[in-house]
């Protein structure tokens, strides 16, 4: 039997690339799109090394309908789409809000239109726990309301979910699962694939590993005076491979038993809240490396505390996180060391 083709936008990015590996492992045929605006081509080599498969890849921008049309025409029958291609940094979105709205909203609109033109009806959308804003209570389940987004990035994810929900209501054939990620960290355990920001990292763990590798002078922890036990923000750090595997479970469900409603959404986290400072200390413990860090001012746009109640994903997708944050930090460091050819 021919394996099912899944289009993966942003497939050369951090989450997309790890998901491509898991799609291959589960017998799917991923078709990758990326424009390398925020990703590095070498991740594609990593996928090939891990899987031993030749990749089907198109370079282009998801806001470009003509480009998307060309890919859909060339590929013929696609069973579904996973849409990872988007900007993802809270801090950057505060600085460049229009760029975030322009890219994240327009790419989704173009993609859904082109999917419909080609009768492709199954979509997995990369959403985020930022849709909940600053939640009233933690852990956060899927019934928590969307509070005002703390950043333009979070607002784009709220808007995209609204667009998808409306599109599904108007179209009986369209089926969408939004996966609300908490904080994906770590790397593939082979150290062949990991997070590779194209310039100065915005996210915590690549900043930690680059500081440990002496590429950055010092990690600044953004805010030590929050209303949390140690004063730093609390997050739910989930191993990237766990997150990638959840996508396979979600597409299995969409293409298999289906979803009860045309639109479904799941929190993807471990269910454990860890502070930024705790994570930094775990990194030092797990790796034994020295890390230059200090507590600095708060960063605009940050939610103070959030972690997931992942029960819905467990019950309906038969998925739960298997790795710990320590595993993820060990793997992130192994990846950084391999990348920089370090022997420490
Ligand atoms: N963070 C930090 N220093 C950094 C980068 C991030 O203290 O150099 C903090 C950030 O303020 C937040 C947490 O780490 O509390 C996670 O941030 P990240 O950008 O990785 O993910 P987010 O939660 O914003 O999606």
PDB file of N, CA and C in Angstrom, residues 78-163:
ATOM      1  N   UNK A  78      -2.843  14.597  -1.429  1.00  0.00           N
ATOM      2  CA  UNK A  78      -2.285  14.781  -0.084  1.00  0.00           C
ATOM      3  C   UNK A  78      -3.381  14.410   0.913  1.00  0.00           C
ATOM      4  N   UNK A  79      -3.037  13.607   1.910  1.00  0.00           N
ATOM      5  CA  UNK A  79      -4.069  13.185   2.876  1.00  0.00           C
ATOM      6  C   UNK A  79      -4.334  14.264   3.919  1.00  0.00           C
ATOM      7  N   UNK A  80      -3.286  15.045   4.198  1.00  0.00           N
ATOM      8  CA  UNK A  80      -3.463  16.057   5.227  1.00  0.00           C
ATOM      9  C   UNK A  80      -2.299  17.033   5.226  1.00  0.00           C
ATOM     10  N   UNK A  81      -2.449  18.046   6.059  1.00  0.00           N
ATOM     11  CA  UNK A  81      -1.432  19.099   6.152  1.00  0.00           C
ATOM     12  C   UNK A  81      -1.127  19.348   7.621  1.00  0.00           C
ATOM     13  N   UNK A  82       0.156  19.552   7.908  1.00  0.00           N
ATOM     14  CA  UNK A  82       0.562  20.040   9.236  1.00  0.00           C
ATOM     15  C   UNK A  82       1.178  21.411   9.020  1.00  0.00           C
ATOM     16  N   UNK A  83       0.620  22.404   9.673  1.00  0.00           N
ATOM     17  CA  UNK A  83       1.060  23.776   9.405  1.00  0.00           C
ATOM     18  C   UNK A  83       1.911  24.314  10.553  1.00  0.00           C
ATOM     19  N   UNK A  84       3.228  24.200  10.362  1.00  0.00           N
ATOM     20  CA  UNK A  84       4.169  24.710  11.366  1.00  0.00           C
ATOM     21  C   UNK A  84       4.718  26.080  10.988  1.00  0.00           C
ATOM     22  N   UNK A  85       4.634  26.430   9.688  1.00  0.00           N
ATOM     23  CA  UNK A  85       5.329  27.629   9.204  1.00  0.00           C
ATOM     24  C   UNK A  85       4.730  28.887   9.820  1.00  0.00           C
ATOM     25  N   UNK A  86       5.426  29.463  10.768  1.00  0.00           N
ATOM     26  CA  UNK A  86       4.962  30.699  11.410  1.00  0.00           C
ATOM     27  C   UNK A  86       6.102  31.261  12.252  1.00  0.00           C
ATOM     28  N   UNK A  87       5.980  32.543  12.575  1.00  0.00           N
ATOM     29  CA  UNK A  87       6.941  33.129  13.510  1.00  0.00           C
ATOM     30  C   UNK A  87       6.503  32.780  14.925  1.00  0.00           C
ATOM     31  N   UNK A  88       7.489  32.621  15.821  1.00  0.00           N
ATOM     32  CA  UNK A  88       7.132  32.013  17.106  1.00  0.00           C
ATOM     33  C   UNK A  88       7.716  32.664  18.357  1.00  0.00           C
ATOM     34  N   UNK A  89       8.297  33.859  18.222  1.00  0.00           N
ATOM     35  CA  UNK A  89       8.963  34.397  19.408  1.00  0.00           C
ATOM     36  C   UNK A  89       8.167  35.529  20.041  1.00  0.00           C
ATOM     37  N   UNK A  90       7.874  35.320  21.320  1.00  0.00           N
ATOM     38  CA  UNK A  90       7.098  36.292  22.082  1.00  0.00           C
ATOM     39  C   UNK A  90       7.764  37.675  22.040  1.00  0.00           C
ATOM     40  N   UNK A  91       9.026  37.732  22.422  1.00  0.00           N
ATOM     41  CA  UNK A  91       9.732  39.017  22.518  1.00  0.00           C
ATOM     42  C   UNK A  91       9.802  39.720  21.168  1.00  0.00           C
ATOM     43  N   UNK A  92      10.148  38.970  20.132  1.00  0.00           N
ATOM     44  CA  UNK A  92      10.255  39.542  18.784  1.00  0.00           C
ATOM     45  C   UNK A  92       8.907  40.080  18.309  1.00  0.00           C
ATOM     46  N   UNK A  93       7.837  39.388  18.694  1.00  0.00           N
ATOM     47  CA  UNK A  93       6.508  39.813  18.238  1.00  0.00           C
ATOM     48  C   UNK A  93       6.097  41.137  18.870  1.00  0.00           C
ATOM     49  N   UNK A  94       6.608  41.394  20.069  1.00  0.00           N
ATOM     50  CA  UNK A  94       6.313  42.673  20.724  1.00  0.00           C
ATOM     51  C   UNK A  94       7.013  43.795  19.941  1.00  0.00           C
ATOM     52  N   UNK A  95       8.206  43.482  19.443  1.00  0.00           N
ATOM     53  CA  UNK A  95       8.980  44.465  18.689  1.00  0.00           C
ATOM     54  C   UNK A  95       8.456  44.660  17.264  1.00  0.00           C
ATOM     55  N   UNK A  96       8.030  43.563  16.645  1.00  0.00           N
ATOM     56  CA  UNK A  96       7.605  43.613  15.235  1.00  0.00           C
ATOM     57  C   UNK A  96       6.201  43.035  15.063  1.00  0.00           C
ATOM     58  N   UNK A  97       5.196  43.682  15.655  1.00  0.00           N
ATOM     59  CA  UNK A  97       3.856  43.082  15.625  1.00  0.00           C
ATOM     60  C   UNK A  97       3.285  42.903  14.220  1.00  0.00           C
ATOM     61  N   UNK A  98       3.500  43.899  13.350  1.00  0.00           N
ATOM     62  CA  UNK A  98       2.883  43.822  12.011  1.00  0.00           C
ATOM     63  C   UNK A  98       3.457  42.641  11.236  1.00  0.00           C
ATOM     64  N   UNK A  99       4.750  42.454  11.377  1.00  0.00           N
ATOM     65  CA  UNK A  99       5.402  41.320  10.714  1.00  0.00           C
ATOM     66  C   UNK A  99       4.776  40.005  11.179  1.00  0.00           C
ATOM     67  N   UNK A 100       4.460  39.925  12.478  1.00  0.00           N
ATOM     68  CA  UNK A 100       3.863  38.703  13.014  1.00  0.00           C
ATOM     69  C   UNK A 100       2.453  38.491  12.477  1.00  0.00           C
ATOM     70  N   UNK A 101       1.640  39.559  12.499  1.00  0.00           N
ATOM     71  CA  UNK A 101       0.271  39.403  11.985  1.00  0.00           C
ATOM     72  C   UNK A 101       0.318  39.072  10.496  1.00  0.00           C
ATOM     73  N   UNK A 102       1.145  39.794   9.770  1.00  0.00           N
ATOM     74  CA  UNK A 102       1.230  39.601   8.319  1.00  0.00           C
ATOM     75  C   UNK A 102       1.571  38.139   7.996  1.00  0.00           C
ATOM     76  N   UNK A 103       2.582  37.645   8.627  1.00  0.00           N
ATOM     77  CA  UNK A 103       3.058  36.299   8.275  1.00  0.00           C
ATOM     78  C   UNK A 103       2.148  35.203   8.823  1.00  0.00           C
ATOM     79  N   UNK A 104       1.843  35.264  10.102  1.00  0.00           N
ATOM     80  CA  UNK A 104       1.121  34.135  10.718  1.00  0.00           C
ATOM     81  C   UNK A 104      -0.318  34.037  10.247  1.00  0.00           C
ATOM     82  N   UNK A 105      -0.966  35.179  10.013  1.00  0.00           N
ATOM     83  CA  UNK A 105      -2.367  35.124   9.574  1.00  0.00           C
ATOM     84  C   UNK A 105      -2.439  34.824   8.072  1.00  0.00           C
ATOM     85  N   UNK A 106      -1.652  35.554   7.290  1.00  0.00           N
ATOM     86  CA  UNK A 106      -1.753  35.368   5.834  1.00  0.00           C
ATOM     87  C   UNK A 106      -1.356  33.977   5.380  1.00  0.00           C
ATOM     88  N   UNK A 107      -0.386  33.382   6.028  1.00  0.00           N
ATOM     89  CA  UNK A 107       0.012  32.030   5.604  1.00  0.00           C
ATOM     90  C   UNK A 107      -1.116  31.036   5.877  1.00  0.00           C
ATOM     91  N   UNK A 108      -1.796  31.203   6.996  1.00  0.00           N
ATOM     92  CA  UNK A 108      -2.907  30.278   7.290  1.00  0.00           C
ATOM     93  C   UNK A 108      -4.046  30.465   6.281  1.00  0.00           C
ATOM     94  N   UNK A 109      -4.379  31.721   5.999  1.00  0.00           N
ATOM     95  CA  UNK A 109      -5.477  31.986   5.052  1.00  0.00           C
ATOM     96  C   UNK A 109      -5.155  31.382   3.684  1.00  0.00           C
ATOM     97  N   UNK A 110      -3.940  31.627   3.225  1.00  0.00           N
ATOM     98  CA  UNK A 110      -3.558  31.103   1.908  1.00  0.00           C
ATOM     99  C   UNK A 110      -3.598  29.580   1.911  1.00  0.00           C
ATOM    100  N   UNK A 111      -3.092  29.004   2.963  1.00  0.00           N
ATOM    101  CA  UNK A 111      -3.024  27.540   3.022  1.00  0.00           C
ATOM    102  C   UNK A 111      -4.419  26.916   3.004  1.00  0.00           C
ATOM    103  N   UNK A 112      -5.303  27.447   3.821  1.00  0.00           N
ATOM    104  CA  UNK A 112      -6.648  26.845   3.885  1.00  0.00           C
ATOM    105  C   UNK A 112      -7.365  27.011   2.541  1.00  0.00           C
ATOM    106  N   UNK A 113      -7.200  28.153   1.921  1.00  0.00           N
ATOM    107  CA  UNK A 113      -7.822  28.356   0.600  1.00  0.00           C
ATOM    108  C   UNK A 113      -7.297  27.347  -0.419  1.00  0.00           C
ATOM    109  N   UNK A 114      -5.990  27.190  -0.432  1.00  0.00           N
ATOM    110  CA  UNK A 114      -5.407  26.283  -1.424  1.00  0.00           C
ATOM    111  C   UNK A 114      -5.778  24.828  -1.087  1.00  0.00           C
ATOM    112  N   UNK A 115      -5.821  24.507   0.199  1.00  0.00           N
ATOM    113  CA  UNK A 115      -6.271  23.144   0.587  1.00  0.00           C
ATOM    114  C   UNK A 115      -7.662  22.884   0.011  1.00  0.00           C
ATOM    115  N   UNK A 116      -8.551  23.848   0.179  1.00  0.00           N
ATOM    116  CA  UNK A 116      -9.934  23.657  -0.285  1.00  0.00           C
ATOM    117  C   UNK A 116      -9.998  23.524  -1.805  1.00  0.00           C
ATOM    118  N   UNK A 117      -9.188  24.325  -2.497  1.00  0.00           N
ATOM    119  CA  UNK A 117      -9.176  24.209  -3.970  1.00  0.00           C
ATOM    120  C   UNK A 117      -8.775  22.815  -4.417  1.00  0.00           C
ATOM    121  N   UNK A 118      -7.982  22.172  -3.595  1.00  0.00           N
ATOM    122  CA  UNK A 118      -7.489  20.844  -3.974  1.00  0.00           C
ATOM    123  C   UNK A 118      -8.172  19.727  -3.176  1.00  0.00           C
ATOM    124  N   UNK A 119      -9.247  20.055  -2.544  1.00  0.00           N
ATOM    125  CA  UNK A 119     -10.010  19.087  -1.732  1.00  0.00           C
ATOM    126  C   UNK A 119      -9.155  18.330  -0.714  1.00  0.00           C
ATOM    127  N   UNK A 120      -8.256  19.036  -0.094  1.00  0.00           N
ATOM    128  CA  UNK A 120      -7.495  18.462   1.023  1.00  0.00           C
ATOM    129  C   UNK A 120      -8.169  18.997   2.286  1.00  0.00           C
ATOM    130  N   UNK A 121      -8.615  18.094   3.139  1.00  0.00           N
ATOM    131  CA  UNK A 121      -9.546  18.524   4.194  1.00  0.00           C
ATOM    132  C   UNK A 121      -9.068  18.294   5.626  1.00  0.00           C
ATOM    133  N   UNK A 122      -7.857  17.799   5.776  1.00  0.00           N
ATOM    134  CA  UNK A 122      -7.393  17.486   7.136  1.00  0.00           C
ATOM    135  C   UNK A 122      -6.190  18.345   7.502  1.00  0.00           C
ATOM    136  N   UNK A 123      -6.332  19.083   8.589  1.00  0.00           N
ATOM    137  CA  UNK A 123      -5.261  20.011   8.974  1.00  0.00           C
ATOM    138  C   UNK A 123      -4.929  19.871  10.452  1.00  0.00           C
ATOM    139  N   UNK A 124      -3.620  19.801  10.717  1.00  0.00           N
ATOM    140  CA  UNK A 124      -3.134  19.914  12.101  1.00  0.00           C
ATOM    141  C   UNK A 124      -2.463  21.281  12.203  1.00  0.00           C
ATOM    142  N   UNK A 125      -2.934  22.080  13.148  1.00  0.00           N
ATOM    143  CA  UNK A 125      -2.424  23.442  13.271  1.00  0.00           C
ATOM    144  C   UNK A 125      -1.575  23.597  14.533  1.00  0.00           C
ATOM    145  N   UNK A 126      -0.413  24.237  14.374  1.00  0.00           N
ATOM    146  CA  UNK A 126       0.487  24.526  15.505  1.00  0.00           C
ATOM    147  C   UNK A 126      -0.046  25.694  16.291  1.00  0.00           C
ATOM    148  N   UNK A 127      -0.688  25.417  17.402  1.00  0.00           N
ATOM    149  CA  UNK A 127      -1.118  26.505  18.249  1.00  0.00           C
ATOM    150  C   UNK A 127      -0.235  26.537  19.493  1.00  0.00           C
ATOM    151  N   UNK A 128      -0.670  27.264  20.485  1.00  0.00           N
ATOM    152  CA  UNK A 128       0.239  27.525  21.596  1.00  0.00           C
ATOM    153  C   UNK A 128      -0.555  27.773  22.870  1.00  0.00           C
ATOM    154  N   UNK A 129       0.061  27.494  23.991  1.00  0.00           N
ATOM    155  CA  UNK A 129      -0.593  27.795  25.271  1.00  0.00           C
ATOM    156  C   UNK A 129      -0.750  29.294  25.474  1.00  0.00           C
ATOM    157  N   UNK A 130      -0.078  30.089  24.646  1.00  0.00           N
ATOM    158  CA  UNK A 130      -0.241  31.544  24.785  1.00  0.00           C
ATOM    159  C   UNK A 130      -1.675  31.976  24.462  1.00  0.00           C
ATOM    160  N   UNK A 131      -2.470  31.098  23.828  1.00  0.00           N
ATOM    161  CA  UNK A 131      -3.875  31.475  23.547  1.00  0.00           C
ATOM    162  C   UNK A 131      -4.649  31.723  24.841  1.00  0.00           C
ATOM    163  N   UNK A 132      -4.177  31.149  25.956  1.00  0.00           N
ATOM    164  CA  UNK A 132      -4.908  31.314  27.218  1.00  0.00           C
ATOM    165  C   UNK A 132      -4.559  32.626  27.917  1.00  0.00           C
ATOM    166  N   UNK A 133      -3.584  33.357  27.374  1.00  0.00           N
ATOM    167  CA  UNK A 133      -3.141  34.570  28.076  1.00  0.00           C
ATOM    168  C   UNK A 133      -2.590  34.178  29.441  1.00  0.00           C
ATOM    169  N   UNK A 134      -2.782  35.043  30.411  1.00  0.00           N
ATOM    170  CA  UNK A 134      -2.361  34.694  31.788  1.00  0.00           C
ATOM    171  C   UNK A 134      -3.529  33.924  32.414  1.00  0.00           C
ATOM    172  N   UNK A 135      -3.408  32.601  32.565  1.00  0.00           N
ATOM    173  CA  UNK A 135      -4.576  31.828  33.000  1.00  0.00           C
ATOM    174  C   UNK A 135      -4.966  32.117  34.446  1.00  0.00           C
ATOM    175  N   UNK A 136      -6.256  31.997  34.730  1.00  0.00           N
ATOM    176  CA  UNK A 136      -6.743  32.241  36.097  1.00  0.00           C
ATOM    177  C   UNK A 136      -6.273  31.163  37.052  1.00  0.00           C
ATOM    178  N   UNK A 137      -6.180  29.935  36.559  1.00  0.00           N
ATOM    179  CA  UNK A 137      -5.730  28.855  37.437  1.00  0.00           C
ATOM    180  C   UNK A 137      -4.876  27.882  36.637  1.00  0.00           C
ATOM    181  N   UNK A 138      -3.962  27.230  37.335  1.00  0.00           N
ATOM    182  CA  UNK A 138      -3.109  26.234  36.697  1.00  0.00           C
ATOM    183  C   UNK A 138      -3.229  24.919  37.459  1.00  0.00           C
ATOM    184  N   UNK A 139      -3.070  23.776  36.840  1.00  0.00           N
ATOM    185  CA  UNK A 139      -2.807  23.580  35.417  1.00  0.00           C
ATOM    186  C   UNK A 139      -3.971  24.028  34.536  1.00  0.00           C
ATOM    187  N   UNK A 140      -3.639  24.328  33.276  1.00  0.00           N
ATOM    188  CA  UNK A 140      -4.620  24.859  32.331  1.00  0.00           C
ATOM    189  C   UNK A 140      -5.204  23.722  31.498  1.00  0.00           C
ATOM    190  N   UNK A 141      -6.509  23.598  31.518  1.00  0.00           N
ATOM    191  CA  UNK A 141      -7.107  22.624  30.589  1.00  0.00           C
ATOM    192  C   UNK A 141      -7.715  23.367  29.409  1.00  0.00           C
ATOM    193  N   UNK A 142      -8.288  22.624  28.493  1.00  0.00           N
ATOM    194  CA  UNK A 142      -8.745  23.220  27.230  1.00  0.00           C
ATOM    195  C   UNK A 142      -9.994  24.071  27.408  1.00  0.00           C
ATOM    196  N   UNK A 143     -10.597  24.011  28.574  1.00  0.00           N
ATOM    197  CA  UNK A 143     -11.824  24.780  28.766  1.00  0.00           C
ATOM    198  C   UNK A 143     -11.536  26.142  29.393  1.00  0.00           C
ATOM    199  N   UNK A 144     -10.278  26.384  29.694  1.00  0.00           N
ATOM    200  CA  UNK A 144      -9.895  27.720  30.175  1.00  0.00           C
ATOM    201  C   UNK A 144     -10.195  28.724  29.060  1.00  0.00           C
ATOM    202  N   UNK A 145     -10.718  29.896  29.423  1.00  0.00           N
ATOM    203  CA  UNK A 145     -11.052  30.869  28.380  1.00  0.00           C
ATOM    204  C   UNK A 145      -9.798  31.470  27.738  1.00  0.00           C
ATOM    205  N   UNK A 146      -9.956  31.969  26.522  1.00  0.00           N
ATOM    206  CA  UNK A 146      -8.887  32.758  25.901  1.00  0.00           C
ATOM    207  C   UNK A 146      -8.925  34.138  26.552  1.00  0.00           C
ATOM    208  N   UNK A 147      -7.958  34.400  27.404  1.00  0.00           N
ATOM    209  CA  UNK A 147      -7.867  35.755  27.972  1.00  0.00           C
ATOM    210  C   UNK A 147      -7.089  36.623  26.980  1.00  0.00           C
ATOM    211  N   UNK A 148      -7.027  37.904  27.273  1.00  0.00           N
ATOM    212  CA  UNK A 148      -6.287  38.781  26.355  1.00  0.00           C
ATOM    213  C   UNK A 148      -4.856  38.252  26.188  1.00  0.00           C
ATOM    214  N   UNK A 149      -4.418  38.137  24.931  1.00  0.00           N
ATOM    215  CA  UNK A 149      -3.067  37.624  24.680  1.00  0.00           C
ATOM    216  C   UNK A 149      -2.044  38.600  25.249  1.00  0.00           C
ATOM    217  N   UNK A 150      -0.961  38.050  25.803  1.00  0.00           N
ATOM    218  CA  UNK A 150       0.073  38.911  26.392  1.00  0.00           C
ATOM    219  C   UNK A 150       1.028  39.449  25.329  1.00  0.00           C
ATOM    220  N   UNK A 151       0.951  38.911  24.122  1.00  0.00           N
ATOM    221  CA  UNK A 151       1.882  39.355  23.067  1.00  0.00           C
ATOM    222  C   UNK A 151       1.202  39.234  21.709  1.00  0.00           C
ATOM    223  N   UNK A 152       1.699  39.970  20.711  1.00  0.00           N
ATOM    224  CA  UNK A 152       1.167  39.802  19.349  1.00  0.00           C
ATOM    225  C   UNK A 152       1.299  38.355  18.869  1.00  0.00           C
ATOM    226  N   UNK A 153       2.361  37.678  19.238  1.00  0.00           N
ATOM    227  CA  UNK A 153       2.493  36.262  18.861  1.00  0.00           C
ATOM    228  C   UNK A 153       1.281  35.476  19.367  1.00  0.00           C
ATOM    229  N   UNK A 154       0.979  35.634  20.661  1.00  0.00           N
ATOM    230  CA  UNK A 154      -0.166  34.927  21.240  1.00  0.00           C
ATOM    231  C   UNK A 154      -1.464  35.313  20.543  1.00  0.00           C
ATOM    232  N   UNK A 155      -1.571  36.606  20.194  1.00  0.00           N
ATOM    233  CA  UNK A 155      -2.785  37.070  19.501  1.00  0.00           C
ATOM    234  C   UNK A 155      -2.911  36.400  18.134  1.00  0.00           C
ATOM    235  N   UNK A 156      -1.793  36.208  17.436  1.00  0.00           N
ATOM    236  CA  UNK A 156      -1.896  35.537  16.114  1.00  0.00           C
ATOM    237  C   UNK A 156      -2.406  34.113  16.279  1.00  0.00           C
ATOM    238  N   UNK A 157      -2.006  33.451  17.350  1.00  0.00           N
ATOM    239  CA  UNK A 157      -2.465  32.064  17.549  1.00  0.00           C
ATOM    240  C   UNK A 157      -3.947  32.049  17.898  1.00  0.00           C
ATOM    241  N   UNK A 158      -4.388  33.010  18.695  1.00  0.00           N
ATOM    242  CA  UNK A 158      -5.828  33.108  18.995  1.00  0.00           C
ATOM    243  C   UNK A 158      -6.613  33.342  17.707  1.00  0.00           C
ATOM    244  N   UNK A 159      -6.129  34.280  16.893  1.00  0.00           N
ATOM    245  CA  UNK A 159      -6.848  34.620  15.655  1.00  0.00           C
ATOM    246  C   UNK A 159      -6.874  33.433  14.705  1.00  0.00           C
ATOM    247  N   UNK A 160      -5.758  32.760  14.584  1.00  0.00           N
ATOM    248  CA  UNK A 160      -5.713  31.609  13.673  1.00  0.00           C
ATOM    249  C   UNK A 160      -6.696  30.529  14.133  1.00  0.00           C
ATOM    250  N   UNK A 161      -6.767  30.288  15.432  1.00  0.00           N
ATOM    251  CA  UNK A 161      -7.726  29.285  15.914  1.00  0.00           C
ATOM    252  C   UNK A 161      -9.162  29.713  15.600  1.00  0.00           C
ATOM    253  N   UNK A 162      -9.418  31.016  15.760  1.00  0.00           N
ATOM    254  CA  UNK A 162     -10.769  31.515  15.458  1.00  0.00           C
ATOM    255  C   UNK A 162     -11.094  31.333  13.976  1.00  0.00           C
ATOM    256  N   UNK A 163     -10.128  31.653  13.141  1.00  0.00           N
ATOM    257  CA  UNK A 163     -10.314  31.497  11.682  1.00  0.00           C
ATOM    258  C   UNK A 163     -10.633  30.035  11.369  1.00  0.00           C
TER     259      UNK A 163
END
